[in-house]
């Protein structure tokens, strides 16, 4: 299965600032996904990052708040903009393997906004 | 639309005891079912999956899950747990490999010495 490197692994940020999270995959994948896991909760899909086109956002998430880049088939970034304490979460990058069977996840970025 | 219910938010169990983590889903179409595990301060790892064929699926570390279509369930079981099994376990369902992937709220398994 694909190996995903995600960084930073954790960060503490001031409110009003932005943080960019990077996701690197060791193989080419068509779709990459960004999830949020709020404290004590399950995972919520933020958006699907498509190479060569704009990301597709889920209900409740907008591009101005969570801009995504997908410059090639192995890399994506998610920016959390104008952060507030409510953005404190774990952000996870994931991909579908070539056989399309079950997501593979990165180790996540634990973000704390103070 | 699909949904996943994990009735037990927390399950404490003593080491070497058996455990069952419950998962029920709702869907109007055929589904694919997954269990993911999240160890403390780590990302999610795929534990096992049901796509088709045998309704009993196993993982390499002794967990198994059985797909029961009539009861719309995919409960996860292990006959004897270890301290190292302490983690959060998420059940997930999709009717399409790459889309509409829905996670349950998770069950925190705590294995006690």
Short mmCIF file of C-alpha atoms in Angstrom, two decimals:
data_model
loop_
_atom_site.label_atom_id
_atom_site.label_comp_id
_atom_site.label_asym_id
_atom_site.label_seq_id
_atom_site.Cartn_x
_atom_site.Cartn_y
_atom_site.Cartn_z
CA UNK A 1 0.00 0.00 0.00
CA UNK A 2 1.02 3.62 -0.45
CA UNK A 3 3.20 5.30 2.14
CA UNK A 4 2.15 8.81 3.09
CA UNK A 5 4.39 11.37 4.74
CA UNK A 6 2.56 14.23 6.36
CA UNK A 7 4.09 17.26 8.02
CA UNK A 8 4.18 18.94 10.35
CA UNK A 9 3.13 16.23 12.76
CA UNK A 10 1.92 18.83 15.23
CA UNK A 11 1.90 22.59 15.68
CA UNK A 12 0.64 25.21 18.06
CA UNK A 13 -0.49 28.36 16.28
CA UNK A 14 -1.78 31.79 17.18
CA UNK A 15 -5.33 32.66 16.23
CA UNK A 16 -5.60 34.66 13.02
CA UNK A 17 -2.60 32.99 11.42
CA UNK A 18 -2.48 30.27 8.75
CA UNK A 19 -0.82 26.87 8.63
CA UNK A 20 0.00 24.82 5.56
CA UNK A 21 0.07 21.04 5.91
CA UNK A 22 1.98 18.97 3.40
CA UNK A 23 1.19 15.46 2.20
CA UNK A 24 3.66 13.44 0.14
CA UNK A 25 2.83 10.00 -1.29
CA UNK A 26 5.43 7.51 -2.46
CA UNK A 27 3.41 6.62 -5.58
CA UNK A 28 1.19 8.41 -8.05
CA UNK A 29 -2.45 8.55 -7.03
CA UNK A 30 -5.40 10.06 -8.81
CA UNK A 31 -7.28 11.37 -5.81
CA UNK A 32 -6.08 12.61 -2.47
CA UNK A 33 -8.41 13.40 0.39
CA UNK A 34 -8.21 15.70 3.39
CA UNK A 35 -10.03 14.82 6.60
CA UNK A 36 -10.52 16.60 9.90
CA UNK A 37 -10.85 14.83 13.23
CA UNK A 38 -12.04 17.16 15.94
CA UNK A 39 -11.25 16.25 19.55
CA UNK A 40 -13.08 13.12 20.61
CA UNK A 41 -14.90 12.81 17.33
CA UNK A 42 -14.80 10.79 14.15
CA UNK A 43 -13.45 11.84 10.79
CA UNK A 44 -15.09 14.35 8.50
CA UNK A 45 -14.11 14.74 4.88
CA UNK A 46 -13.02 18.28 4.07
CA UNK A 47 -12.31 17.96 0.38
CA UNK A 48 -11.01 15.82 -2.45
CA UNK A 49 -7.85 17.12 -4.07
CA UNK A 50 -7.74 16.50 -7.81
CA UNK A 51 -4.60 16.95 -9.83
CA UNK A 52 -5.03 19.60 -12.48
CA UNK A 53 -8.33 20.96 -11.23
CA UNK A 54 -9.82 22.67 -8.24
CA UNK A 55 -10.51 20.67 -5.13
CA UNK A 56 -14.03 19.46 -4.44
CA UNK A 57 -15.26 20.63 -1.03
CA UNK A 58 -17.79 18.96 1.20
CA UNK A 59 -20.71 20.81 2.70
CA UNK A 60 -19.58 23.14 5.43
CA UNK A 61 -16.06 23.62 4.08
CA UNK A 62 -15.02 26.43 1.74
CA UNK A 63 -11.97 27.16 -0.32
CA UNK A 64 -11.26 30.49 1.35
CA UNK A 65 -10.87 28.77 4.71
CA UNK A 66 -9.18 25.58 3.51
CA UNK A 67 -7.33 26.26 0.25
CA UNK A 68 -5.83 23.11 -1.27
CA UNK A 69 -3.09 22.67 -3.81
CA UNK A 70 -2.40 19.55 -5.90
CA UNK A 71 0.54 20.34 -8.17
CA UNK A 72 1.23 16.72 -9.15
CA UNK A 73 0.11 13.14 -8.58
CA UNK A 74 2.19 12.61 -5.43
CA UNK A 75 1.79 15.82 -3.45
CA UNK A 76 -0.89 18.02 -1.92
CA UNK A 77 -1.16 20.78 0.64
CA UNK A 78 -4.00 21.93 2.85
CA UNK A 79 -3.92 25.40 4.37
CA UNK A 80 -5.97 26.25 7.42
CA UNK A 81 -6.52 30.00 7.11
CA UNK A 82 -7.29 32.67 9.67
CA UNK A 83 -7.30 30.09 12.42
CA UNK A 84 -9.47 30.14 15.51
CA UNK A 85 -9.48 27.76 18.49
CA UNK A 86 -12.35 25.88 16.84
CA UNK A 87 -9.89 24.77 14.16
CA UNK A 88 -7.94 22.76 16.73
CA UNK A 89 -8.11 19.25 15.30
CA UNK A 90 -6.15 16.47 13.73
CA UNK A 91 -5.92 16.90 9.97
CA UNK A 92 -5.33 13.76 7.94
CA UNK A 93 -4.34 13.22 4.37
CA UNK A 94 -5.49 10.02 2.69
CA UNK A 95 -5.34 8.29 -0.66
CA UNK A 96 -6.96 5.39 -2.40
CA UNK A 97 -4.52 2.68 -3.44
CA UNK A 98 -4.41 1.58 -7.08
CA UNK A 99 -6.88 -1.24 -6.43
CA UNK A 100 -9.26 1.26 -4.86
CA UNK A 101 -9.71 -0.81 -1.73
CA UNK A 102 -9.85 1.18 1.50
CA UNK A 103 -8.17 4.45 2.28
CA UNK A 104 -4.58 4.75 3.42
CA UNK A 105 -4.00 7.58 5.87
CA UNK A 106 -1.06 9.72 6.80
CA UNK A 107 -0.07 9.98 10.43
CA UNK A 108 -1.93 13.27 10.77
CA UNK A 109 -1.18 16.81 11.86
CA UNK A 110 -2.28 17.69 15.35
CA UNK A 111 -3.11 21.40 15.32
CA UNK A 112 -3.74 23.46 18.43
CA UNK A 113 -4.85 27.06 18.01
CA UNK A 114 -4.36 29.35 20.99
CA UNK B 1 -27.44 8.13 2.24
CA UNK B 2 -25.43 5.83 4.41
CA UNK B 3 -24.74 5.98 8.11
CA UNK B 4 -22.68 4.04 10.63
CA UNK B 5 -23.49 3.47 14.28
CA UNK B 6 -21.02 2.34 16.88
CA UNK B 7 -23.11 1.94 19.99
CA UNK B 8 -20.22 1.72 22.44
CA UNK B 9 -18.14 4.86 22.76
CA UNK B 10 -15.81 3.19 25.27
CA UNK B 11 -15.07 -0.46 26.00
CA UNK B 12 -12.81 -1.33 28.93
CA UNK B 13 -11.67 -4.94 29.07
CA UNK B 14 -9.05 -6.89 30.96
CA UNK B 15 -6.03 -8.29 29.17
CA UNK B 16 -6.57 -11.74 27.63
CA UNK B 17 -10.34 -11.34 27.76
CA UNK B 18 -12.46 -11.49 24.59
CA UNK B 19 -13.91 -8.32 23.12
CA UNK B 20 -16.56 -7.36 20.59
CA UNK B 21 -16.88 -3.87 19.15
CA UNK B 22 -20.23 -3.32 17.55
CA UNK B 23 -20.89 -1.66 14.22
CA UNK B 24 -24.21 -1.28 12.45
CA UNK B 25 -24.79 0.50 9.18
CA UNK B 26 -27.68 1.66 7.09
CA UNK B 27 -27.65 1.72 3.33
CA UNK B 28 -30.11 1.11 0.55
CA UNK B 29 -27.50 -0.45 -1.71
CA UNK B 30 -24.69 -2.95 -1.46
CA UNK B 31 -21.86 -1.79 0.73
CA UNK B 32 -18.21 -2.30 1.43
CA UNK B 33 -17.22 -2.27 5.09
CA UNK B 34 -14.01 -1.40 6.86
CA UNK B 35 -12.49 -1.27 10.31
CA UNK B 36 -9.71 1.23 11.02
CA UNK B 37 -7.57 1.48 14.14
CA UNK B 38 -6.01 4.64 15.53
CA UNK B 39 -3.33 4.11 18.15
CA UNK B 40 -2.63 7.01 20.54
CA UNK B 41 -1.13 10.00 18.76
CA UNK B 42 -1.09 8.26 15.40
CA UNK B 43 -3.03 8.29 12.16
CA UNK B 44 -5.53 5.69 11.03
CA UNK B 45 -4.56 2.24 9.85
CA UNK B 46 -6.75 -0.12 7.89
CA UNK B 47 -7.41 -3.16 10.08
CA UNK B 48 -9.63 -5.25 7.82
CA UNK B 49 -12.25 -4.93 5.13
CA UNK B 50 -15.22 -6.73 3.62
CA UNK B 51 -15.77 -6.33 -0.11
CA UNK B 52 -17.40 -9.58 -1.20
CA UNK B 53 -17.16 -13.33 -0.77
CA UNK B 54 -16.68 -14.85 2.68
CA UNK B 55 -18.55 -12.88 5.28
CA UNK B 56 -15.84 -13.52 7.88
CA UNK B 57 -12.70 -11.45 7.40
CA UNK B 58 -9.56 -11.53 9.50
CA UNK B 59 -6.66 -9.23 10.23
CA UNK B 60 -3.06 -10.22 10.80
CA UNK B 61 -3.16 -9.36 14.51
CA UNK B 62 -6.01 -11.66 15.54
CA UNK B 63 -9.05 -9.46 14.95
CA UNK B 64 -11.94 -10.69 12.86
CA UNK B 65 -15.21 -9.19 11.70
CA UNK B 66 -18.31 -10.79 10.28
CA UNK B 67 -20.59 -9.16 7.75
CA UNK B 68 -24.22 -9.88 8.56
CA UNK B 69 -26.44 -8.51 5.85
CA UNK B 70 -29.74 -9.35 7.54
CA UNK B 71 -28.69 -7.51 10.70
CA UNK B 72 -26.75 -4.83 8.80
CA UNK B 73 -23.83 -5.37 11.13
CA UNK B 74 -20.06 -5.71 10.91
CA UNK B 75 -18.96 -6.37 14.47
CA UNK B 76 -15.26 -6.62 15.29
CA UNK B 77 -14.07 -9.37 17.62
CA UNK B 78 -10.91 -10.66 19.18
CA UNK B 79 -10.81 -13.74 21.42
CA UNK B 80 -7.97 -12.49 23.62
CA UNK B 81 -6.83 -8.87 23.74
CA UNK B 82 -3.44 -7.45 24.60
CA UNK B 83 -2.44 -4.18 26.22
CA UNK B 84 -1.16 -3.09 22.82
CA UNK B 85 -4.68 -3.29 21.38
CA UNK B 86 -5.61 -0.16 23.33
CA UNK B 87 -6.73 2.27 20.62
CA UNK B 88 -9.67 3.95 18.95
CA UNK B 89 -11.50 1.76 16.45
CA UNK B 90 -13.55 3.22 13.60
CA UNK B 91 -16.04 1.36 11.45
CA UNK B 92 -16.59 2.78 7.96
CA UNK B 93 -18.86 2.08 5.01
CA UNK B 94 -18.96 2.99 1.36
CA UNK B 95 -21.08 1.93 -1.57
CA UNK B 96 -18.32 2.99 -3.93
CA UNK B 97 -14.63 2.48 -3.37
CA UNK B 98 -13.72 6.11 -3.69
CA UNK B 99 -16.78 8.05 -2.73
CA UNK B 100 -19.32 8.46 0.03
CA UNK B 101 -16.99 7.02 2.61
CA UNK B 102 -18.73 7.35 5.98
CA UNK B 103 -17.01 6.79 9.32
CA UNK B 104 -18.67 5.82 12.56
CA UNK B 105 -18.06 7.84 15.73
CA UNK B 106 -15.45 5.42 17.00
CA UNK B 107 -15.07 3.08 19.97
CA UNK B 108 -12.25 3.56 22.42
CA UNK B 109 -10.93 0.17 23.51
CA UNK B 110 -8.99 0.25 26.75
CA UNK B 111 -7.22 -2.97 27.71
CA UNK B 112 -6.49 -3.14 31.41
CA UNK B 113 -3.73 -5.20 33.04
#
